Amino acid sequence: MTTIVVYVEHASGKAKRASLECLGAAHATGADVIAAVSGEGADALAAGLGANGASKVVVLAGGAEYSADATAAGLAATVKEHGAKAFLAAATTSGKDLVPRVAAHTDSVPFTDCIAFEAAGDAFQVKRPWLAGKCIATLTSTSPVLCASTRLNVFSPVETGGSAEVSQMAAAAEPLARVTAIEAKSGGKLDVKEAPVVVSGGRGLKESGNFKLIEDLAAAFGNAAVGASRAVVDEGWRPHSEQVGQTGKTVSPQLYIAVAISGAIQHLAGMRTSKVIVAINKDADAPIFKVADYGIVGDAFEIVPALTEAVASLKAQNA
Ligand SMILES: Cc1cc2nc3c(=O)[nH]c(=O)nc-3n(C[C@H](O)[C@H](O)[C@H](O)COP(=O)(O)OP(=O)(O)OC[C@H]3O[C@@H](n4cnc5c(N)ncnc54)[C@H](O)[C@@H]3O)c2cc1C
């Protein structure tokens, strides 16, 4: 049976959903899945990952302070020790950092931000968007190990109820650099990359104060993040951390609502793989309608408050 190693990120022993999605992607191929964990709280997390598709869990040695180079060395050692044919990590900031490093350690090519991961004989293949999402490439690799990061919110976690054998891996390298402190940003707000619902606003909102409409709609959903087009970020109305698109973040939520956004190709590059896209724009010919599943032609200043009220009332009925 072929083996896949998956890096599982966590916060104080609680696995990140993006990593559980990655485990789900690996498990769906029918391969033997080894989860690799590191850092403070990793021991507590390890045994439970059997329920999410891992048959084995390797706890990488290392101090409480995260080191990308030492973690990558440990992951590559795990891949080699188990003869794994693939290495996966979620396309988070850490995952994007680790995948190319593991690829370098294993003489392999990294594939980033993949939206499909499938078995192809005793190897694997991935699909990923190309040319700002205008086409989808199917890729396989002649490298010894297929190293890939998976786009967030595309794959589903699994609940197998299984158990995993846990082992420890000695440090494969002394850290060259360590993270000594992390400053949390913007008081517990959901990040656009991770939120299941994203409500984004564009230049058609006319001024920064009008983003209150977008914030209110996001708040009515309860599990939504606020996003923005680059035009809005360039105006200084919203922070760059909220920008969706080619030079911002790539999102793939269950629901993406684009309010007063024209749908320039660079914006579409960051959101066109969203499961359901709703566009609100007063121009019926706006390009955003070409990718939208549902379109509302009209004035955002009338439609968004009505939508907020409807969402809040449905939430109240279902509470
Ligand atoms: C190299 C490069 C990288 C880029 N990267 C990004 C990126 O990452 N993300 C990104 O978003 N853009 C990016 N851009 C910019 C992109 O090309 C567009 O300029 C930008 O997305 C436009 O933002 P917008 O849709 O908010 O504004 P506009 O294009 O000005 O569109 C505003 C829309 O609001 C509608 N509207 C106006 N009033 C109302 C109303 N009352 N009710 C409803 N609708 C209304 C209008 O009909 C219009 O469609 C990039 C560009 C370049 C060259």
mmCIF file of C-alpha atoms and ligand atoms in Angstrom:
data_model
loop_
_atom_site.group_PDB
_atom_site.id
_atom_site.type_symbol
_atom_site.label_atom_id
_atom_site.label_comp_id
_atom_site.label_asym_id
_atom_site.label_seq_id
_atom_site.Cartn_x
_atom_site.Cartn_y
_atom_site.Cartn_z
ATOM 1 C CA MET A 1 0.000 0.000 0.000
ATOM 2 C CA THR A 2 1.303 3.480 -0.818
ATOM 3 C CA THR A 3 1.897 5.921 2.004
ATOM 4 C CA ILE A 4 1.159 9.644 2.328
ATOM 5 C CA VAL A 5 2.606 11.867 5.059
ATOM 6 C CA VAL A 6 0.391 14.811 6.095
ATOM 7 C CA TYR A 7 1.616 17.684 8.268
ATOM 8 C CA VAL A 8 -1.057 18.575 10.836
ATOM 9 C CA GLU A 9 -0.961 22.089 12.260
ATOM 10 C CA HIS A 10 -2.579 22.827 15.574
ATOM 11 C CA ALA A 11 -3.101 25.544 18.137
ATOM 12 C CA SER A 12 -2.255 24.261 21.632
ATOM 13 C CA GLY A 13 -3.237 20.698 20.736
ATOM 14 C CA LYS A 14 -6.364 21.526 18.680
ATOM 15 C CA ALA A 15 -5.906 20.557 15.027
ATOM 16 C CA LYS A 16 -6.577 23.251 12.452
ATOM 17 C CA ARG A 17 -9.562 22.480 10.239
ATOM 18 C CA ALA A 18 -7.395 23.073 7.150
ATOM 19 C CA SER A 19 -5.096 20.227 8.246
ATOM 20 C CA LEU A 20 -8.051 17.916 8.913
ATOM 21 C CA GLU A 21 -9.219 18.682 5.356
ATOM 22 C CA CYS A 22 -5.741 17.680 4.175
ATOM 23 C CA LEU A 23 -5.964 14.391 6.122
ATOM 24 C CA GLY A 24 -9.388 13.854 4.522
ATOM 25 C CA ALA A 25 -7.890 14.373 1.039
ATOM 26 C CA ALA A 26 -5.165 11.812 1.746
ATOM 27 C CA HIS A 27 -7.582 9.288 3.316
ATOM 28 C CA ALA A 28 -9.933 9.506 0.308
ATOM 29 C CA THR A 29 -7.217 8.013 -1.947
ATOM 30 C CA GLY A 30 -7.232 4.760 0.050
ATOM 31 C CA ALA A 31 -3.517 5.121 0.874
ATOM 32 C CA ASP A 32 -1.972 4.573 4.291
ATOM 33 C CA VAL A 33 -1.941 8.002 5.955
ATOM 34 C CA ILE A 34 0.726 9.093 8.433
ATOM 35 C CA ALA A 35 0.057 12.366 10.257
ATOM 36 C CA ALA A 36 3.094 14.322 11.447
ATOM 37 C CA VAL A 37 2.730 16.810 14.295
ATOM 38 C CA SER A 38 5.133 19.067 16.144
ATOM 39 C CA GLY A 39 5.287 21.717 18.858
ATOM 40 C CA GLU A 40 3.658 22.240 22.232
ATOM 41 C CA GLY A 41 0.468 20.184 22.621
ATOM 42 C CA ALA A 42 1.413 17.743 19.827
ATOM 43 C CA ASP A 43 1.393 14.719 22.161
ATOM 44 C CA ALA A 44 -2.150 15.472 23.326
ATOM 45 C CA LEU A 45 -3.338 15.845 19.734
ATOM 46 C CA ALA A 46 -1.547 12.796 18.294
ATOM 47 C CA ALA A 47 -3.718 9.846 19.375
ATOM 48 C CA GLY A 48 -6.976 11.546 18.375
ATOM 49 C CA LEU A 49 -5.902 11.936 14.735
ATOM 50 C CA GLY A 50 -6.733 8.273 14.142
ATOM 51 C CA ALA A 51 -10.363 9.377 14.107
ATOM 52 C CA ASN A 52 -9.584 11.756 11.235
ATOM 53 C CA GLY A 53 -8.037 9.276 8.814
ATOM 54 C CA ALA A 54 -4.469 8.734 10.072
ATOM 55 C CA SER A 55 -3.294 5.172 10.717
ATOM 56 C CA LYS A 56 -0.047 6.361 12.323
ATOM 57 C CA VAL A 57 1.006 9.625 13.941
ATOM 58 C CA VAL A 58 4.619 10.742 14.186
ATOM 59 C CA VAL A 59 5.438 13.361 16.831
ATOM 60 C CA LEU A 60 8.455 15.363 15.665
ATOM 61 C CA ALA A 61 10.936 16.284 18.384
ATOM 62 C CA GLY A 62 11.711 19.959 18.877
ATOM 63 C CA GLY A 63 11.268 22.713 21.397
ATOM 64 C CA ALA A 64 8.169 24.773 22.004
ATOM 65 C CA GLU A 65 9.491 27.415 19.560
ATOM 66 C CA TYR A 66 8.558 26.623 15.936
ATOM 67 C CA SER A 67 11.386 26.279 13.433
ATOM 68 C CA ALA A 68 10.449 25.893 9.760
ATOM 69 C CA ASP A 69 13.825 24.444 8.771
ATOM 70 C CA ALA A 70 13.958 21.879 11.586
ATOM 71 C CA THR A 71 10.286 20.924 11.068
ATOM 72 C CA ALA A 72 10.889 20.458 7.324
ATOM 73 C CA ALA A 73 13.938 18.278 8.069
ATOM 74 C CA GLY A 74 11.828 16.162 10.456
ATOM 75 C CA LEU A 75 9.017 15.847 7.899
ATOM 76 C CA ALA A 76 11.443 14.829 5.144
ATOM 77 C CA ALA A 77 12.988 12.235 7.487
ATOM 78 C CA THR A 78 9.473 10.876 8.200
ATOM 79 C CA VAL A 79 8.721 10.705 4.465
ATOM 80 C CA LYS A 80 11.971 8.830 3.780
ATOM 81 C CA GLU A 81 11.675 6.471 6.752
ATOM 82 C CA HIS A 82 8.191 5.349 5.692
ATOM 83 C CA GLY A 83 8.908 5.363 1.944
ATOM 84 C CA ALA A 84 5.998 7.768 1.416
ATOM 85 C CA LYS A 85 5.083 8.620 -2.173
ATOM 86 C CA ALA A 86 3.400 11.917 -1.244
ATOM 87 C CA PHE A 87 3.652 14.712 1.301
ATOM 88 C CA LEU A 88 0.718 17.068 1.913
ATOM 89 C CA ALA A 89 0.206 20.197 4.005
ATOM 90 C CA ALA A 90 -2.624 22.723 3.986
ATOM 91 C CA ALA A 91 -1.830 25.904 2.028
ATOM 92 C CA THR A 92 -1.612 27.994 5.191
ATOM 93 C CA THR A 93 1.312 30.337 5.835
ATOM 94 C CA SER A 94 3.260 27.490 7.483
ATOM 95 C CA GLY A 95 2.203 24.914 4.902
ATOM 96 C CA LYS A 96 3.319 27.161 2.040
ATOM 97 C CA ASP A 97 6.659 27.526 3.800
ATOM 98 C CA LEU A 98 7.111 23.823 4.557
ATOM 99 C CA VAL A 99 6.087 22.164 1.281
ATOM 100 C CA PRO A 100 8.949 23.600 -0.841
ATOM 101 C CA ARG A 101 11.426 22.854 1.954
ATOM 102 C CA VAL A 102 10.320 19.205 2.167
ATOM 103 C CA ALA A 103 10.437 19.052 -1.649
ATOM 104 C CA ALA A 104 14.043 20.286 -1.579
ATOM 105 C CA HIS A 105 14.996 17.664 1.047
ATOM 106 C CA THR A 106 13.457 14.888 -1.076
ATOM 107 C CA ASP A 107 14.684 16.095 -4.520
ATOM 108 C CA SER A 108 11.087 16.718 -5.534
ATOM 109 C CA VAL A 109 8.980 19.446 -7.146
ATOM 110 C CA PRO A 110 6.429 21.307 -4.988
ATOM 111 C CA PHE A 111 2.856 21.856 -6.226
ATOM 112 C CA THR A 112 1.000 24.672 -4.510
ATOM 113 C CA ASP A 113 -2.643 25.375 -3.686
ATOM 114 C CA CYS A 114 -4.048 22.146 -5.112
ATOM 115 C CA ILE A 115 -7.806 21.665 -5.445
ATOM 116 C CA ALA A 116 -7.795 17.924 -6.201
ATOM 117 C CA PHE A 117 -5.546 15.084 -5.075
ATOM 118 C CA GLU A 118 -6.042 11.613 -6.510
ATOM 119 C CA ALA A 119 -4.348 8.232 -6.727
ATOM 120 C CA ALA A 120 -2.849 7.467 -10.157
ATOM 121 C CA GLY A 121 -1.652 3.854 -10.026
ATOM 122 C CA ASP A 122 0.907 3.659 -7.242
ATOM 123 C CA ALA A 123 1.593 7.420 -7.543
ATOM 124 C CA PHE A 124 -0.611 10.502 -7.172
ATOM 125 C CA GLN A 125 -1.772 13.428 -9.262
ATOM 126 C CA VAL A 126 -3.045 16.878 -8.373
ATOM 127 C CA LYS A 127 -5.197 19.553 -9.980
ATOM 128 C CA ARG A 128 -4.414 23.227 -9.483
ATOM 129 C CA PRO A 129 -5.608 26.500 -11.022
ATOM 130 C CA TRP A 130 -3.340 28.097 -13.610
ATOM 131 C CA LEU A 131 -3.297 31.516 -15.301
ATOM 132 C CA ALA A 132 -5.201 33.257 -12.481
ATOM 133 C CA GLY A 133 -7.739 30.431 -12.385
ATOM 134 C CA LYS A 134 -8.603 30.568 -16.116
ATOM 135 C CA CYS A 135 -7.718 26.901 -16.497
ATOM 136 C CA ILE A 136 -7.185 23.910 -14.250
ATOM 137 C CA ALA A 137 -4.009 21.875 -14.741
ATOM 138 C CA THR A 138 -3.774 18.155 -13.920
ATOM 139 C CA LEU A 139 -0.227 17.393 -12.847
ATOM 140 C CA THR A 140 1.749 14.404 -11.802
ATOM 141 C CA SER A 141 5.369 14.204 -10.873
ATOM 142 C CA THR A 142 8.346 12.077 -11.797
ATOM 143 C CA SER A 143 9.958 13.209 -8.518
ATOM 144 C CA PRO A 144 10.403 10.595 -5.796
ATOM 145 C CA VAL A 145 7.722 12.279 -3.651
ATOM 146 C CA LEU A 146 4.717 14.342 -4.756
ATOM 147 C CA CYS A 147 4.853 17.346 -2.411
ATOM 148 C CA ALA A 148 1.717 19.492 -2.439
ATOM 149 C CA SER A 149 -0.146 22.121 -0.459
ATOM 150 C CA THR A 150 -3.959 21.908 -0.524
ATOM 151 C CA ARG A 151 -6.274 24.910 -0.866
ATOM 152 C CA LEU A 152 -8.327 25.623 2.248
ATOM 153 C CA ASN A 153 -12.061 24.789 2.305
ATOM 154 C CA VAL A 154 -11.843 22.546 -0.790
ATOM 155 C CA PHE A 155 -11.456 19.091 0.792
ATOM 156 C CA SER A 156 -13.613 17.640 3.555
ATOM 157 C CA PRO A 157 -12.367 16.275 6.872
ATOM 158 C CA VAL A 158 -13.329 12.650 7.620
ATOM 159 C CA GLU A 159 -14.615 11.086 10.837
ATOM 160 C CA THR A 160 -13.504 7.452 10.677
ATOM 161 C CA GLY A 161 -13.687 6.730 14.399
ATOM 162 C CA GLY A 162 -10.381 4.853 13.966
ATOM 163 C CA SER A 163 -7.307 4.920 16.152
ATOM 164 C CA ALA A 164 -3.661 5.568 15.310
ATOM 165 C CA GLU A 165 -0.348 4.212 16.485
ATOM 166 C CA VAL A 166 1.782 7.066 17.868
ATOM 167 C CA SER A 167 5.585 7.182 17.639
ATOM 168 C CA GLN A 168 8.256 9.799 18.307
ATOM 169 C CA MET A 169 10.795 11.020 15.742
ATOM 170 C CA ALA A 170 14.157 12.300 16.967
ATOM 171 C CA ALA A 171 15.200 15.766 15.752
ATOM 172 C CA ALA A 172 16.572 15.465 12.220
ATOM 173 C CA ALA A 173 18.434 18.809 12.329
ATOM 174 C CA GLU A 174 19.346 21.614 14.723
ATOM 175 C CA PRO A 175 17.088 24.647 14.078
ATOM 176 C CA LEU A 176 18.745 27.446 12.098
ATOM 177 C CA ALA A 177 15.918 29.869 12.931
ATOM 178 C CA ARG A 178 13.144 29.797 15.516
ATOM 179 C CA VAL A 179 9.918 31.786 15.956
ATOM 180 C CA THR A 180 10.244 33.348 19.399
ATOM 181 C CA ALA A 181 6.997 35.355 19.518
ATOM 182 C CA ILE A 182 3.756 35.682 17.564
ATOM 183 C CA GLU A 183 1.621 38.819 17.775
ATOM 184 C CA ALA A 184 -2.066 38.119 17.208
ATOM 185 C CA LYS A 185 -3.736 40.544 14.810
ATOM 186 C CA SER A 186 -7.208 42.110 14.753
ATOM 187 C CA GLY A 187 -8.888 40.767 17.906
ATOM 188 C CA GLY A 188 -10.122 37.274 17.089
ATOM 189 C CA LYS A 189 -11.716 38.134 13.711
ATOM 190 C CA LEU A 190 -12.195 35.266 11.264
ATOM 191 C CA ASP A 191 -9.618 35.217 8.472
ATOM 192 C CA VAL A 192 -11.011 35.316 4.912
ATOM 193 C CA LYS A 193 -8.996 32.207 4.037
ATOM 194 C CA GLU A 194 -10.587 30.103 6.755
ATOM 195 C CA ALA A 195 -14.138 31.456 7.050
ATOM 196 C CA PRO A 196 -16.954 29.325 5.559
ATOM 197 C CA VAL A 197 -18.718 32.523 4.449
ATOM 198 C CA VAL A 198 -16.978 35.601 3.010
ATOM 199 C CA VAL A 199 -18.785 38.892 2.364
ATOM 200 C CA SER A 200 -16.590 41.164 0.236
ATOM 201 C CA GLY A 201 -17.083 44.785 -0.696
ATOM 202 C CA GLY A 202 -15.759 46.788 -3.634
ATOM 203 C CA ARG A 203 -15.234 50.362 -4.782
ATOM 204 C CA GLY A 204 -18.941 50.687 -5.601
ATOM 205 C CA LEU A 205 -19.498 51.177 -1.858
ATOM 206 C CA LYS A 206 -18.061 54.670 -2.393
ATOM 207 C CA GLU A 207 -16.394 55.225 1.007
ATOM 208 C CA SER A 208 -14.895 53.313 3.909
ATOM 209 C CA GLY A 209 -17.764 54.116 6.303
ATOM 210 C CA ASN A 210 -20.179 52.238 4.038
ATOM 211 C CA PHE A 211 -18.345 48.992 4.815
ATOM 212 C CA LYS A 212 -20.594 48.945 7.899
ATOM 213 C CA LEU A 213 -23.153 47.360 5.515
ATOM 214 C CA ILE A 214 -20.701 44.550 4.760
ATOM 215 C CA GLU A 215 -19.750 44.121 8.426
ATOM 216 C CA ASP A 216 -23.420 43.933 9.432
ATOM 217 C CA LEU A 217 -24.165 41.256 6.821
ATOM 218 C CA ALA A 218 -21.098 39.251 7.916
ATOM 219 C CA ALA A 219 -22.180 39.588 11.559
ATOM 220 C CA ALA A 220 -25.694 38.358 10.706
ATOM 221 C CA PHE A 221 -24.204 35.123 9.331
ATOM 222 C CA GLY A 222 -22.105 34.762 12.486
ATOM 223 C CA ASN A 223 -19.419 32.661 10.766
ATOM 224 C CA ALA A 224 -18.453 35.124 8.039
ATOM 225 C CA ALA A 225 -15.333 37.156 7.353
ATOM 226 C CA VAL A 226 -15.183 40.529 5.627
ATOM 227 C CA GLY A 227 -13.232 40.635 2.359
ATOM 228 C CA ALA A 228 -12.346 43.455 -0.023
ATOM 229 C CA SER A 229 -11.257 44.142 -3.579
ATOM 230 C CA ARG A 230 -7.846 45.630 -4.216
ATOM 231 C CA ALA A 231 -9.371 48.942 -5.271
ATOM 232 C CA VAL A 232 -10.763 49.288 -1.758
ATOM 233 C CA VAL A 233 -7.487 48.278 -0.113
ATOM 234 C CA ASP A 234 -5.546 50.706 -2.330
ATOM 235 C CA GLU A 235 -7.938 53.458 -1.199
ATOM 236 C CA GLY A 236 -7.006 52.592 2.392
ATOM 237 C CA TRP A 237 -10.615 51.704 3.291
ATOM 238 C CA ARG A 238 -9.727 48.162 4.395
ATOM 239 C CA PRO A 239 -6.509 46.379 5.479
ATOM 240 C CA HIS A 240 -4.515 44.288 3.000
ATOM 241 C CA SER A 241 -5.205 41.193 5.154
ATOM 242 C CA GLU A 242 -8.782 41.311 3.793
ATOM 243 C CA GLN A 243 -7.855 41.631 0.107
ATOM 244 C CA VAL A 244 -9.087 38.792 -2.080
ATOM 245 C CA GLY A 245 -7.400 38.154 -5.414
ATOM 246 C CA GLN A 246 -4.213 37.601 -7.311
ATOM 247 C CA THR A 247 -2.175 39.908 -5.104
ATOM 248 C CA GLY A 248 -4.285 39.236 -2.020
ATOM 249 C CA LYS A 249 -5.618 36.024 -0.511
ATOM 250 C CA THR A 250 -7.115 33.034 -2.299
ATOM 251 C CA VAL A 251 -10.363 31.944 -0.703
ATOM 252 C CA SER A 252 -12.686 29.019 -1.317
ATOM 253 C CA PRO A 253 -15.582 29.400 1.136
ATOM 254 C CA GLN A 254 -18.953 27.636 1.016
ATOM 255 C CA LEU A 255 -20.505 31.015 0.208
ATOM 256 C CA TYR A 256 -18.867 34.133 -1.309
ATOM 257 C CA ILE A 257 -20.920 37.309 -1.574
ATOM 258 C CA ALA A 258 -19.397 40.000 -3.800
ATOM 259 C CA VAL A 259 -20.978 43.387 -3.179
ATOM 260 C CA ALA A 260 -20.295 46.249 -5.633
ATOM 261 C CA ILE A 261 -17.265 44.444 -7.046
ATOM 262 C CA SER A 262 -16.863 44.500 -10.832
ATOM 263 C CA GLY A 263 -15.191 41.066 -11.092
ATOM 264 C CA ALA A 264 -11.841 41.938 -12.669
ATOM 265 C CA ILE A 265 -9.793 38.865 -13.606
ATOM 266 C CA GLN A 266 -7.376 39.556 -10.735
ATOM 267 C CA HIS A 267 -10.253 39.472 -8.230
ATOM 268 C CA LEU A 268 -11.745 36.312 -9.761
ATOM 269 C CA ALA A 269 -8.343 34.608 -9.395
ATOM 270 C CA GLY A 270 -8.795 34.709 -5.646
ATOM 271 C CA MET A 271 -12.418 33.546 -5.298
ATOM 272 C CA ARG A 272 -13.666 31.675 -8.362
ATOM 273 C CA THR A 273 -13.346 28.239 -6.667
ATOM 274 C CA SER A 274 -15.853 29.305 -3.959
ATOM 275 C CA LYS A 275 -18.692 26.749 -3.727
ATOM 276 C CA VAL A 276 -21.562 29.257 -4.169
ATOM 277 C CA ILE A 277 -20.999 32.797 -5.464
ATOM 278 C CA VAL A 278 -23.574 35.565 -5.042
ATOM 279 C CA ALA A 279 -22.990 38.885 -6.805
ATOM 280 C CA ILE A 280 -24.746 42.166 -6.071
ATOM 281 C CA ASN A 281 -24.012 44.858 -8.641
ATOM 282 C CA LYS A 282 -26.034 47.634 -10.235
ATOM 283 C CA ASP A 283 -24.453 46.983 -13.638
ATOM 284 C CA ALA A 284 -26.082 43.916 -15.255
ATOM 285 C CA ASP A 285 -23.031 43.565 -17.539
ATOM 286 C CA ALA A 286 -20.461 43.450 -14.709
ATOM 287 C CA PRO A 287 -18.055 40.506 -15.297
ATOM 288 C CA ILE A 288 -18.685 39.187 -11.769
ATOM 289 C CA PHE A 289 -22.054 37.847 -13.009
ATOM 290 C CA LYS A 290 -20.208 35.442 -15.363
ATOM 291 C CA VAL A 291 -18.894 33.443 -12.376
ATOM 292 C CA ALA A 292 -21.861 34.016 -10.034
ATOM 293 C CA ASP A 293 -24.315 31.239 -9.187
ATOM 294 C CA TYR A 294 -26.845 33.871 -8.074
ATOM 295 C CA GLY A 295 -26.852 37.474 -9.233
ATOM 296 C CA ILE A 296 -28.818 40.439 -7.943
ATOM 297 C CA VAL A 297 -28.815 43.469 -10.237
ATOM 298 C CA GLY A 298 -29.482 46.540 -8.141
ATOM 299 C CA ASP A 299 -28.259 49.075 -5.649
ATOM 300 C CA ALA A 300 -26.144 47.547 -2.866
ATOM 301 C CA PHE A 301 -27.351 50.274 -0.485
ATOM 302 C CA GLU A 302 -30.901 48.886 -0.765
ATOM 303 C CA ILE A 303 -30.183 45.182 -1.220
ATOM 304 C CA VAL A 304 -27.555 44.550 1.473
ATOM 305 C CA PRO A 305 -29.600 45.872 4.437
ATOM 306 C CA ALA A 306 -32.603 43.801 3.253
ATOM 307 C CA LEU A 307 -30.369 40.723 2.950
ATOM 308 C CA THR A 308 -28.912 41.340 6.420
ATOM 309 C CA GLU A 309 -32.403 41.537 7.869
ATOM 310 C CA ALA A 310 -33.460 38.329 6.102
ATOM 311 C CA VAL A 311 -30.356 36.420 7.286
ATOM 312 C CA ALA A 312 -30.772 37.676 10.862
ATOM 313 C CA SER A 313 -34.440 36.705 10.896
ATOM 314 C CA LEU A 314 -33.722 33.188 9.507
ATOM 315 C CA LYS A 315 -30.978 32.769 12.117
ATOM 316 C CA ALA A 316 -33.399 33.811 14.866
ATOM 317 C CA GLN A 317 -36.045 31.324 13.626
ATOM 318 C CA ASN A 318 -33.498 28.480 13.604
ATOM 319 C CA ALA A 319 -31.915 29.376 16.947
HETATM 320 C C1 LIG B 1 -1.179 43.100 -11.216
HETATM 321 C C2 LIG B 1 -2.537 43.348 -10.665
HETATM 322 C C3 LIG B 1 -2.959 42.654 -9.543
HETATM 323 C C4 LIG B 1 -4.228 42.889 -9.003
HETATM 324 N N1 LIG B 1 -4.631 42.168 -7.906
HETATM 325 C C5 LIG B 1 -5.906 42.323 -7.469
HETATM 326 C C6 LIG B 1 -6.377 41.557 -6.356
HETATM 327 O O1 LIG B 1 -5.664 40.769 -5.741
HETATM 328 N N2 LIG B 1 -7.669 41.715 -5.988
HETATM 329 C C7 LIG B 1 -8.532 42.614 -6.613
HETATM 330 O O2 LIG B 1 -9.689 42.714 -6.199
HETATM 331 N N3 LIG B 1 -8.071 43.349 -7.639
HETATM 332 C C8 LIG B 1 -6.787 43.245 -8.060
HETATM 333 N N4 LIG B 1 -6.357 44.046 -9.078
HETATM 334 C C9 LIG B 1 -7.208 45.181 -9.500
HETATM 335 C C10 LIG B 1 -8.321 44.799 -10.462
HETATM 336 O O3 LIG B 1 -7.837 44.841 -11.783
HETATM 337 C C11 LIG B 1 -9.494 45.784 -10.326
HETATM 338 O O4 LIG B 1 -9.028 47.090 -10.561
HETATM 339 C C12 LIG B 1 -10.198 45.758 -8.976
HETATM 340 O O5 LIG B 1 -10.516 44.425 -8.612
HETATM 341 C C13 LIG B 1 -11.468 46.596 -9.042
HETATM 342 O O6 LIG B 1 -12.062 46.641 -7.786
HETATM 343 P P1 LIG B 1 -13.639 46.864 -7.653
HETATM 344 O O7 LIG B 1 -14.357 45.801 -8.405
HETATM 345 O O8 LIG B 1 -13.926 47.032 -6.210
HETATM 346 O O9 LIG B 1 -13.841 48.298 -8.305
HETATM 347 P P2 LIG B 1 -14.466 48.738 -9.693
HETATM 348 O O10 LIG B 1 -13.843 48.046 -10.832
HETATM 349 O O11 LIG B 1 -14.450 50.222 -9.675
HETATM 350 O O12 LIG B 1 -15.978 48.201 -9.639
HETATM 351 C C14 LIG B 1 -16.953 48.735 -8.795
HETATM 352 C C15 LIG B 1 -18.253 47.992 -9.109
HETATM 353 O O13 LIG B 1 -19.261 48.467 -8.216
HETATM 354 C C16 LIG B 1 -20.471 48.536 -8.934
HETATM 355 N N5 LIG B 1 -21.318 49.507 -8.228
HETATM 356 C C17 LIG B 1 -21.164 50.848 -8.099
HETATM 357 N N6 LIG B 1 -22.105 51.379 -7.299
HETATM 358 C C18 LIG B 1 -22.895 50.339 -6.912
HETATM 359 C C19 LIG B 1 -24.037 50.243 -6.090
HETATM 360 N N7 LIG B 1 -24.570 51.319 -5.477
HETATM 361 N N8 LIG B 1 -24.600 49.031 -5.911
HETATM 362 C C20 LIG B 1 -24.105 47.920 -6.521
HETATM 363 N N9 LIG B 1 -23.013 47.957 -7.317
HETATM 364 C C21 LIG B 1 -22.418 49.161 -7.498
HETATM 365 C C22 LIG B 1 -20.093 48.992 -10.328
HETATM 366 O O14 LIG B 1 -21.072 48.639 -11.277
HETATM 367 C C23 LIG B 1 -18.774 48.235 -10.527
HETATM 368 O O15 LIG B 1 -19.001 46.988 -11.139
HETATM 369 C C24 LIG B 1 -5.094 43.838 -9.611
HETATM 370 C C25 LIG B 1 -4.667 44.528 -10.750
HETATM 371 C C26 LIG B 1 -3.406 44.302 -11.256
HETATM 372 C C27 LIG B 1 -2.966 45.045 -12.505
#
